[in-house]
XYZ file of C-alpha atoms in Angstrom:
685
model
C -14.646 42.287 -0.901
C -17.227 40.104 -2.656
C -17.132 36.300 -2.903
C -15.644 36.313 -6.386
C -12.800 38.520 -5.209
C -12.285 36.315 -2.162
C -12.179 33.252 -4.418
C -9.394 34.805 -6.474
C -7.536 35.985 -3.388
C -7.613 32.452 -1.953
C -6.427 30.963 -5.251
C -3.551 33.392 -5.520
C -2.625 32.670 -1.911
C -2.231 28.992 -2.817
C -0.148 29.978 -5.831
C 2.158 32.367 -4.017
C 2.659 30.122 -1.004
C 3.724 27.416 -3.466
C 6.047 29.764 -5.357
C 7.648 31.082 -2.173
C 8.102 27.635 -0.624
C 9.824 26.234 -3.707
C 11.977 29.331 -4.068
C 13.090 29.212 -0.431
C 13.764 25.472 -0.563
C 15.714 25.952 -3.788
C 13.949 22.857 -5.086
C 10.480 21.666 -5.936
C 7.766 21.976 -8.565
C 6.047 25.379 -8.709
C 4.407 25.199 -12.124
C 1.643 22.684 -11.400
C 0.445 24.410 -8.189
C 0.319 27.686 -10.127
C -1.862 26.012 -12.754
C -4.078 23.884 -10.529
C -4.740 26.243 -7.634
C -8.249 27.068 -9.006
C -9.081 23.356 -9.279
C -7.901 22.452 -5.790
C -9.619 25.513 -4.357
C -12.922 24.514 -5.993
C -12.720 20.866 -4.953
C -11.941 21.745 -1.360
C -13.889 24.914 -0.702
C -16.982 24.207 -2.784
C -17.387 20.440 -3.218
C -15.607 18.113 -0.827
C -17.330 16.709 2.242
C -14.367 17.029 4.571
C -14.189 18.485 8.056
C -10.812 20.124 8.802
C -11.508 19.628 12.520
C -11.811 15.853 12.082
C -9.799 14.797 9.021
C -10.281 11.059 9.626
C -14.041 10.748 10.150
C -15.064 7.623 8.246
C -17.422 9.091 5.658
C -15.239 11.981 4.497
C -14.556 12.437 0.814
C -11.020 11.382 -0.130
C -8.597 13.614 -2.011
C -5.550 12.035 -3.644
C -2.811 14.130 -5.215
C -1.348 11.473 -7.473
C 1.029 13.964 -9.094
C 2.659 14.255 -5.695
C 5.467 16.489 -6.909
C 2.842 19.271 -6.725
C 2.630 18.724 -2.966
C 2.567 22.448 -2.227
C -1.030 22.413 -3.451
C -1.874 20.091 -0.580
C 0.236 21.856 2.046
C -1.300 25.193 1.122
C -4.880 23.985 1.331
C -4.323 21.994 4.543
C -2.856 25.107 6.131
C -5.506 27.513 4.869
C -8.402 25.258 5.882
C -6.979 24.870 9.383
C -6.911 21.082 9.153
C -5.903 19.656 12.531
C -3.362 16.964 13.307
C -4.347 13.459 14.395
C -2.176 11.298 16.651
C -1.434 7.584 16.484
C -4.450 6.833 18.696
C -6.776 8.421 16.111
C -7.308 11.490 18.308
C -7.573 15.018 16.913
C -5.083 16.918 19.052
C -6.053 20.457 18.060
C -2.682 21.409 16.613
C -2.456 22.404 12.959
C -1.576 19.662 10.540
C 0.537 22.079 8.488
C 1.731 25.372 9.919
C 3.025 28.362 8.010
C 6.427 27.558 9.476
C 6.188 24.065 7.927
C 5.577 25.729 4.573
C 8.501 28.095 5.099
C 10.573 24.962 5.750
C 9.180 23.073 2.733
C 11.284 19.996 1.914
C 13.418 20.464 5.059
C 14.066 17.897 7.770
C 11.163 17.665 10.214
C 8.752 19.820 8.209
C 5.235 18.462 7.717
C 5.407 20.000 4.235
C 7.457 17.279 2.574
C 8.577 17.038 -1.031
C 5.798 14.549 -1.772
C 2.685 13.755 0.302
C 3.428 11.263 3.074
C 0.639 9.361 4.792
C 1.025 9.083 8.577
C 3.456 11.990 8.661
C 0.983 14.756 7.841
C -2.708 14.570 8.766
C -5.035 15.179 5.841
C -2.842 13.166 3.482
C -4.818 10.117 2.359
C -1.926 8.237 0.764
C 1.781 8.523 0.048
C 2.302 9.527 -3.564
C 5.575 9.897 -5.347
C 6.054 7.287 -8.069
C 3.553 8.367 -10.684
C 0.499 6.165 -11.135
C 0.507 4.814 -7.584
C -1.887 7.455 -6.262
C -4.571 6.932 -8.876
C -4.291 3.173 -8.404
C -4.705 3.697 -4.649
C -7.824 5.730 -5.396
C -9.348 2.725 -7.171
C -8.816 0.702 -3.999
C -10.499 3.452 -1.980
C -13.463 3.449 -4.359
C -13.736 -0.353 -4.191
C -13.664 -0.121 -0.408
C -16.445 2.469 -0.385
C -18.624 0.277 -2.587
C -18.062 -2.736 -0.360
C -18.583 -0.787 2.864
C -21.847 0.657 1.568
C -23.041 -2.773 0.480
C -22.354 -4.360 3.862
C -23.239 -1.563 6.261
C -25.724 0.814 4.658
C -29.389 0.272 5.459
C -32.533 2.088 4.277
C -32.323 5.566 5.745
C -28.770 4.971 6.920
C -26.198 5.862 4.262
C -23.251 5.382 6.581
C -20.785 5.144 3.710
C -21.449 7.308 0.656
C -18.219 9.265 0.245
C -16.558 10.100 -3.068
C -12.930 9.788 -4.118
C -11.194 12.597 -6.024
C -7.767 12.063 -7.564
C -5.714 14.657 -9.413
C -3.337 13.158 -11.955
C -0.808 14.207 -14.550
C 0.408 13.135 -17.957
C 2.934 10.961 -16.149
C 0.235 9.134 -14.182
C -1.529 8.285 -17.427
C 1.670 7.237 -19.204
C 2.683 4.808 -16.467
C 1.393 1.278 -17.023
C -0.046 1.062 -13.524
C -2.394 3.942 -14.356
C -3.701 2.077 -17.396
C -4.249 -1.101 -15.388
C -6.093 0.766 -12.634
C -8.267 2.726 -15.062
C -9.223 -0.427 -16.947
C -10.331 -2.203 -13.776
C -12.181 0.854 -12.439
C -14.168 1.088 -15.656
C -14.951 -2.630 -15.599
C -16.235 -2.347 -12.028
C -18.299 0.764 -12.770
C -16.844 2.706 -9.815
C -19.103 5.742 -9.988
C -17.754 7.048 -6.667
C -14.408 7.762 -8.359
C -13.354 10.947 -10.165
C -9.946 11.494 -11.723
C -9.034 15.030 -12.778
C -6.344 15.009 -15.445
C -4.059 18.032 -15.560
C -3.617 18.292 -19.309
C -0.803 20.844 -19.440
C 1.181 19.230 -22.288
C 4.484 19.524 -20.386
C 6.838 16.952 -18.873
C 10.451 17.293 -17.761
C 11.871 16.782 -21.241
C 9.530 19.255 -22.905
C 6.173 19.190 -24.664
C 4.298 15.904 -24.380
C 4.091 15.625 -28.175
C 7.606 14.142 -28.157
C 6.325 10.982 -26.408
C 2.577 11.121 -25.707
C 0.130 11.779 -28.512
C -2.749 9.394 -27.823
C -6.372 10.495 -27.550
C -6.862 10.229 -23.789
C -10.591 10.935 -23.960
C -11.227 8.118 -26.437
C -9.040 5.775 -24.422
C -11.074 6.371 -21.258
C -14.358 6.114 -23.117
C -13.156 2.697 -24.256
C -12.454 1.825 -20.611
C -16.074 2.615 -19.823
C -15.553 5.964 -18.107
C -17.632 9.107 -18.338
C -15.345 11.749 -19.843
C -15.760 15.496 -19.376
C -13.571 18.322 -20.625
C -12.859 21.769 -19.241
C -10.970 24.070 -21.586
C -9.890 26.625 -18.979
C -8.392 25.611 -15.633
C -9.269 29.058 -14.263
C -13.021 28.695 -14.847
C -14.335 27.892 -11.364
C -17.952 27.597 -12.463
C -17.191 25.039 -15.150
C -15.000 23.075 -12.730
C -17.782 23.034 -10.151
C -20.360 22.068 -12.765
C -18.203 19.155 -13.987
C -17.766 17.919 -10.433
C -21.530 18.082 -9.921
C -22.025 16.007 -13.086
C -19.609 13.449 -11.649
C -21.665 13.204 -8.457
C -24.819 12.595 -10.498
C -23.259 10.022 -12.853
C -24.108 6.422 -12.064
C -22.570 3.184 -13.236
C -19.159 4.438 -14.330
C -16.205 6.470 -13.043
C -15.529 9.976 -14.309
C -12.450 11.475 -15.935
C -12.322 15.264 -16.145
C -9.741 16.478 -18.652
C -8.645 19.910 -17.456
C -6.676 22.011 -19.927
C -4.201 24.048 -17.911
C -1.100 26.187 -18.328
C 1.846 25.071 -16.236
C 3.459 28.035 -14.539
C 0.309 30.130 -15.019
C 1.093 33.804 -14.410
C 4.819 33.532 -15.026
C 5.675 35.894 -17.920
C 8.635 33.874 -19.192
C 8.077 30.305 -17.961
C 4.393 29.625 -18.557
C 3.836 26.518 -20.715
C 7.492 25.490 -20.488
C 9.364 22.637 -18.858
C 11.323 25.284 -16.937
C 8.264 25.776 -14.715
C 7.987 22.104 -13.870
C 10.794 21.049 -11.589
C 12.801 24.074 -10.483
C 12.263 27.379 -8.673
C 11.199 30.290 -10.851
C 14.076 32.494 -9.693
C 13.759 35.699 -7.678
C 13.216 38.008 -10.650
C 10.551 35.766 -12.183
C 8.847 35.421 -8.803
C 8.437 39.195 -8.597
C 7.106 39.410 -12.142
C 4.676 36.583 -11.503
C 3.367 38.164 -8.328
C 2.902 41.404 -10.234
C 0.810 39.504 -12.768
C -1.359 38.225 -9.894
C -1.723 41.733 -8.468
C 0.271 40.557 -5.454
C 2.820 42.505 -3.372
C 6.041 41.677 -5.198
C 8.312 41.487 -2.158
C 5.855 39.814 0.217
C 6.773 36.242 1.119
C 4.475 33.587 2.563
C 1.670 36.117 2.708
C -1.790 34.984 3.785
C -3.977 38.091 3.362
C -6.744 38.948 5.785
C -9.973 37.226 4.888
C -8.495 34.118 3.218
C -8.606 31.801 6.205
C -12.064 33.149 7.071
C -13.210 32.417 3.516
C -12.149 28.788 3.878
C -13.812 28.650 7.301
C -17.069 29.829 5.740
C -16.707 27.286 2.918
C -15.252 23.895 3.698
C -15.080 24.644 7.415
C -18.798 25.271 7.852
C -19.925 22.737 5.250
C -17.596 20.009 6.517
C -18.598 20.471 10.146
C -22.296 20.369 9.254
C -21.922 17.230 7.133
C -19.893 15.477 9.802
C -22.342 16.469 12.561
C -25.259 15.091 10.537
C -23.317 11.881 9.981
C -22.500 11.540 13.691
C -26.185 11.960 14.555
C -27.097 9.391 11.918
C -24.430 6.995 13.175
C -25.656 7.289 16.758
C -29.137 6.243 15.595
C -27.572 3.485 13.470
C -25.725 2.184 16.510
C -28.994 1.921 18.440
C -30.718 0.058 15.605
C -27.791 -2.032 14.337
C -25.409 -2.407 17.296
C -23.534 -5.410 15.903
C -22.785 -3.694 12.608
C -21.709 -0.524 14.413
C -19.324 -2.588 16.532
C -17.810 -4.022 13.358
C -17.309 -0.525 11.954
C -15.687 0.676 15.168
C -13.307 -2.285 15.242
C -12.461 -1.939 11.585
C -11.762 1.786 11.874
C -9.328 1.171 14.740
C -7.699 -1.772 12.940
C -8.830 -4.161 15.652
C -10.032 -7.744 15.170
C -13.386 -9.189 16.232
C -13.580 -11.592 19.155
C -12.863 -15.168 18.117
C -11.244 -14.142 14.839
C -8.830 -17.112 14.984
C -11.122 -19.744 16.475
C -11.481 -21.745 13.250
C -7.841 -21.808 12.210
C -6.956 -25.359 11.167
C -4.419 -27.650 12.776
C -2.750 -30.121 10.439
C -1.923 -33.670 11.529
C 1.528 -35.137 10.925
C 1.840 -36.437 7.386
C 5.057 -37.344 5.560
C 3.370 -36.664 2.225
C 1.948 -33.443 3.559
C 0.196 -30.569 1.872
C 1.415 -27.636 -0.170
C 1.807 -24.224 1.376
C -0.779 -22.799 -1.005
C -3.350 -25.473 -0.061
C -2.793 -24.880 3.643
C -3.124 -21.160 2.973
C -6.471 -21.718 1.250
C -7.895 -23.295 4.396
C -6.503 -20.514 6.582
C -7.770 -17.685 4.362
C -11.281 -19.099 4.380
C -11.244 -19.608 8.146
C -10.109 -16.021 8.696
C -12.590 -14.530 6.240
C -15.518 -16.328 7.881
C -14.724 -14.584 11.162
C -13.407 -11.203 9.958
C -16.117 -9.655 7.766
C -13.832 -6.967 6.348
C -11.092 -9.451 5.364
C -11.160 -9.821 1.595
C -8.944 -9.980 -1.460
C -8.076 -11.732 -4.652
C -5.402 -12.457 -7.197
C -4.076 -11.255 -10.518
C -6.033 -13.906 -12.464
C -4.342 -16.736 -10.567
C -6.940 -17.695 -7.966
C -7.063 -21.387 -8.961
C -3.239 -21.568 -8.831
C -2.560 -19.457 -5.734
C -5.562 -21.093 -3.995
C -6.670 -17.724 -2.666
C -10.355 -17.966 -3.575
C -12.776 -17.547 -0.677
C -15.165 -20.465 -1.129
C -17.315 -20.464 2.001
C -21.058 -19.870 1.521
C -21.847 -16.217 0.875
C -18.292 -15.163 0.015
C -19.255 -14.133 -3.502
C -17.420 -12.081 -6.105
C -16.954 -8.329 -6.012
C -18.318 -7.050 -9.307
C -20.272 -4.011 -10.456
C -23.586 -5.656 -9.621
C -22.399 -7.512 -6.508
C -20.420 -5.091 -4.394
C -20.927 -7.264 -1.318
C -18.602 -9.962 -2.715
C -15.388 -10.794 -0.895
C -13.435 -12.184 -3.873
C -11.766 -9.585 -6.042
C -10.711 -10.403 -9.577
C -7.886 -8.019 -10.465
C -7.226 -9.491 -13.882
C -3.660 -9.796 -15.095
C -2.691 -6.520 -13.469
C -0.088 -7.177 -10.754
C 1.117 -3.556 -10.671
C -2.344 -2.138 -10.077
C -3.503 -4.994 -7.851
C -0.912 -4.253 -5.202
C -1.559 -0.511 -5.218
C -5.322 -1.145 -5.103
C -4.788 -3.388 -2.080
C -2.998 -0.425 -0.480
C -5.988 1.798 -1.230
C -8.301 -0.701 0.419
C -6.032 -0.884 3.470
C -6.024 2.916 3.636
C -9.809 2.592 3.865
C -9.389 0.309 6.907
C -10.282 -3.001 5.230
C -7.908 -5.962 5.718
C -7.142 -6.832 2.113
C -4.838 -9.338 0.472
C -3.517 -9.632 -3.049
C -1.995 -12.760 -4.544
C 0.181 -13.868 -7.420
C 3.210 -16.063 -8.152
C 6.309 -15.069 -6.188
C 8.244 -14.287 -9.362
C 5.680 -11.584 -10.183
C 6.404 -9.809 -6.931
C 8.792 -7.860 -9.150
C 5.714 -6.262 -10.720
C 4.214 -5.607 -7.311
C 7.309 -4.349 -5.530
C 6.863 -0.560 -5.900
C 3.479 -0.693 -4.171
C 4.786 -3.129 -1.542
C 7.510 -0.613 -0.753
C 4.929 2.152 -0.364
C 2.792 -0.118 1.807
C 5.739 -0.498 4.170
C 6.434 3.231 4.064
C 2.796 3.953 4.972
C 2.762 1.242 7.667
C -0.332 -0.413 6.198
C -1.395 -3.889 7.382
C -1.806 -5.145 3.824
C -1.126 -8.804 3.051
C 0.624 -10.072 -0.064
C 0.323 -13.801 -0.744
C 2.907 -15.301 -3.095
C 2.907 -18.909 -4.231
C 5.270 -20.964 -6.387
C 7.972 -19.705 -4.045
C 11.003 -21.538 -5.436
C 11.631 -24.370 -7.888
C 8.370 -26.228 -7.327
C 7.078 -25.069 -10.712
C 10.154 -26.654 -12.295
C 9.135 -27.164 -15.901
C 8.143 -23.509 -16.293
C 11.845 -22.735 -16.166
C 13.950 -19.845 -14.904
C 11.474 -17.159 -15.961
C 9.087 -18.486 -13.318
C 11.565 -19.571 -10.636
C 12.195 -16.840 -8.063
C 15.851 -16.482 -7.117
C 16.431 -12.916 -5.940
C 12.863 -12.137 -4.823
C 13.255 -13.272 -1.214
C 16.291 -11.165 -0.515
C 14.762 -8.252 -2.414
C 11.665 -8.174 -0.211
C 13.680 -8.856 2.938
C 15.457 -5.600 2.142
C 12.243 -3.535 2.370
C 12.224 -1.742 5.753
C 9.116 -2.530 7.784
C 7.877 -5.391 5.606
C 7.363 -8.729 7.376
C 8.593 -11.382 4.950
C 7.625 -14.967 5.856
C 8.410 -18.274 4.165
C 6.784 -21.050 6.228
C 8.130 -24.602 6.172
C 5.001 -26.719 6.607
C 1.219 -26.396 6.868
C 1.233 -25.551 10.569
C 3.866 -22.872 10.026
C 1.507 -21.426 7.410
C -1.209 -21.232 10.076
C 1.112 -19.494 12.521
C 2.351 -17.101 9.843
C -1.190 -15.904 9.217
C -1.952 -15.819 12.950
C 0.974 -13.436 13.417
C 0.249 -11.329 10.347
C -3.429 -10.731 11.123
C -2.484 -9.141 14.433
C -0.301 -6.521 12.752
C -1.831 -3.053 12.738
C 0.946 -0.974 11.222
C 3.075 -3.310 9.100
C 2.469 -5.077 5.797
C 3.420 -8.699 5.317
C 4.365 -10.949 2.433
C 4.004 -14.724 2.684
C 5.829 -16.992 0.222
C 4.205 -20.418 -0.156
C 5.127 -23.646 -1.905
C 3.362 -25.064 -4.912
C 4.367 -28.639 -4.096
C 3.358 -30.653 -0.998
C 5.642 -30.302 2.017
C 5.760 -32.871 4.832
C 3.667 -31.874 7.835
C 5.968 -32.290 10.809
C 5.023 -34.230 13.913
C 5.032 -31.524 16.551
C 5.280 -34.109 19.313
C 8.774 -34.717 17.988
C 9.569 -31.200 16.804
C 9.002 -27.841 18.479
C 5.705 -25.973 18.249
C 5.170 -23.969 15.058
C 4.259 -21.006 17.289
C 7.977 -20.233 17.034
C 7.177 -18.633 13.678
C 6.261 -15.467 15.607
C 9.920 -15.172 16.681
C 11.125 -15.433 13.087
C 13.333 -18.450 13.825
C 13.179 -21.225 16.362
C 14.871 -24.464 17.356
C 12.903 -27.300 15.832
C 15.103 -30.060 17.197
C 18.459 -30.877 18.759
C 20.182 -34.237 18.469
C 20.497 -36.146 21.753
C 23.731 -36.766 23.577
C 25.056 -33.272 24.209
C 25.181 -29.765 22.780
C 24.981 -29.416 18.991
C 28.172 -29.496 16.975
C 26.623 -27.885 13.912
C 23.534 -25.783 13.172
C 21.389 -26.366 10.094
C 19.151 -23.423 9.124
C 16.481 -23.270 6.432
C 13.176 -21.723 5.414
C 10.202 -23.030 3.486
C 10.529 -26.278 1.562
C 14.166 -26.674 2.607
C 13.249 -27.215 6.268
C 12.279 -30.818 5.513
C 15.566 -31.199 3.644
C 17.687 -30.200 6.659
C 15.594 -32.436 8.922
C 16.502 -35.376 6.688
C 20.118 -34.270 6.779
C 20.031 -33.969 10.584
C 18.757 -37.518 10.918
C 21.532 -38.743 8.657
C 24.107 -36.826 10.702
C 22.772 -38.372 13.900
C 23.317 -41.818 12.413
C 26.926 -40.758 11.782
C 27.340 -39.655 15.392
C 27.197 -35.930 14.611
C 24.928 -33.819 16.797
C 23.088 -31.125 14.819
C 20.540 -28.471 15.595
C 17.678 -27.811 13.169
C 16.520 -24.185 13.000
C 13.497 -23.159 10.993
C 13.880 -19.509 9.987
C 10.743 -18.337 8.167
C 11.424 -14.622 8.786
C 14.742 -12.829 9.106
C 13.216 -9.531 10.169
C 11.111 -11.064 12.949
C 14.168 -12.890 14.227
C 16.147 -9.640 14.264
C 13.460 -8.075 16.459
C 13.988 -10.631 19.209
C 16.135 -10.043 22.253
C 19.865 -10.695 22.181
C 19.369 -13.547 24.609
C 16.755 -15.243 22.424
C 18.896 -14.957 19.311
C 21.920 -16.252 21.189
C 19.879 -19.181 22.433
C 18.833 -20.135 18.901
C 22.204 -19.456 17.260
C 24.899 -19.681 19.963
C 27.981 -17.712 19.012
C 30.289 -20.510 20.095
C 28.913 -22.898 17.454
C 30.770 -21.823 14.331
C 29.846 -24.739 12.091
C 26.643 -23.686 10.350
C 24.886 -24.420 7.094
C 21.965 -22.435 5.647
C 19.838 -23.934 2.888
C 17.374 -21.961 0.775
C 16.271 -22.071 -2.849
C 17.011 -18.417 -3.351
C 19.893 -15.998 -3.505
C 22.720 -16.699 -1.069
C 23.042 -12.959 -0.437
C 22.543 -12.072 3.218
C 22.810 -15.527 4.716
C 26.378 -14.781 5.815
C 24.959 -12.904 8.801
C 23.645 -16.215 10.148
C 26.333 -18.680 9.065
C 29.324 -16.426 9.715
C 32.658 -16.381 7.955
C 33.258 -20.112 8.422
C 29.764 -21.363 7.563
C 28.334 -22.401 4.220
C 25.220 -21.505 2.251
C 23.502 -23.857 -0.162
C 21.520 -21.527 -2.363
C 21.298 -20.015 -5.813
C 23.908 -17.833 -7.476
C 22.504 -18.438 -10.961
C 19.048 -18.559 -12.468
C 17.203 -21.881 -12.508
C 16.370 -24.230 -15.349
C 13.418 -25.965 -16.968
C 13.082 -29.503 -15.604
C 11.073 -31.570 -13.125
C 11.613 -30.574 -9.498
C 13.689 -33.599 -8.483
C 16.106 -33.028 -11.340
C 16.466 -29.378 -10.375
C 17.145 -30.300 -6.756
C 19.845 -32.665 -7.911
C 21.373 -30.164 -10.341
C 21.565 -27.304 -7.853
C 22.516 -29.373 -4.822
C 19.359 -29.197 -2.727
C 19.692 -32.719 -1.367
C 20.285 -34.072 2.164
C 23.418 -35.837 0.999
C 25.066 -32.550 0.080
C 24.198 -31.039 3.461
C 25.711 -34.060 5.195
C 28.883 -33.875 3.089
C 29.369 -30.158 3.827
C 28.706 -30.731 7.539
C 31.381 -33.425 7.669
C 33.771 -31.111 5.837
C 33.126 -28.209 8.250
C 33.663 -30.498 11.242
C 36.755 -32.144 9.813
C 35.098 -35.542 9.758
C 35.730 -36.219 6.091
């Protein structure tokens, strides 16, 4: 059998494995794998610098399947290339990443061949894709990371980072707004290490794309500043390979390859129809399709002799050779640039350099205080000075979120200055958050920032960050009513509880400048969890920690700031953020009335829930039923901490446009109201 015949045999193996897996699962998307098998085969077996025996080596090319519903493409190629699994300690353990049994159990509980690609679950998957547009936005973050890594670490004769990023996308990816945002920024930044391959099959779930999508995609991407190539036949391996070679030679701009394909290719009755998109072909159509491929009609999950060997001779041999050359180069690099090599090693293992927190500020007591965002600015700059791979930016709100890195040499990341540490995402919150995920997937420690109300735009990518267990950081300012005159459109009400509901996300709302410091100290030590920090716009009093407990209690999620003298507390006052100072005022007033209160700062529900039963009982003793929680956000959820007999001072409506003091008065965020409710709960009024 000659190479051309082996090529076709390998392609049809990908197709039939996909068809059989979807048919057996009775669910899935067979049509796109049938159409794109030649593309994925060419990218993997002819082009990509990827070693199946070490799928996480730092300079590998990245492959992102943004149209993740076509996941059988990825499971097939990971199985056929013999890609090995990697454990949580970044060790290749020799077992297959995806077995044939996993494919037989496609979409079933415990199978590595899931319905959509899942990072962490299956080795060889570079990012979790599902919601369309997220994957291609992640790929922009990966390309940004590669540019920055090359700028910092490459030296003459030592191209330690020169990988490329390939992303396959669909009509849906390009229709979603996040895809437009990401493409616009990628073109602006001239990310010539990035190649998107657009599966132009003209079919979505509802039918032909002409019912909703008639724009000229090529012209649109030319306007973004991309190089645009077109391939009229998705089965033409030579043209696909040639286009990919042009991409690798193109400098100064990313590449879009428009690939005209036929969904359900080979199916006599379902080719070019929506019926091939999201449902099994059916047993009769499967047989007819296999006949069209020249395949045994009744064979299921067949991998013919010679296919695995063909991949071994292609990507297996090429990937091993490229990785071995890189390892030799890196060993020489380590001898010549030991400090830089140490940085790379630490970064790749998500570790922090020695002394990373040595310059964190400590804020002196001050009744006038400092805003959370201003305290954050000092902390971010201190961290970035000591952690070279800590970087980020905002969605055009740097001066307002105070997230600009201003120390000497920080610089801006732009097309001509890839060494810069400040990213300017433009007014693109959707893409910013997904790009931050892509950077975190590349082992940088990135942050993205915007107003807390706009976390609604960022939430889908935050959710995926938590699902992927990425240590990304999301900085949100204007956390409550401090931007009063902007009105209810800019006053977050339900955002806190919404993000608290995301499994695995650390949500923090610090109450003064020193709590801000401790919030960042905790977050930077996370290796497998993202974090969101909500910060005030307005100044908050900086508490005297000789009088109140250490802010290190932030790491426990909630802590006792103070108890009134004279005996055990009669009532517990709980708050987060700007309302902590409010309950402290109320506690002092209660003391003057002879009522003993406990003040609890609770910046993070989820961290508090992780503490031992004894710690939580110590902070919130079950026998103290009188409790009041105060927070300028939704009251939903606070009942778990105040109980059936407690009270919550919060928001059950949207806000209003007015100065902050008027809003506090209107919605009851005043010490006097806390005191009145406390007296009522204790029967003293």
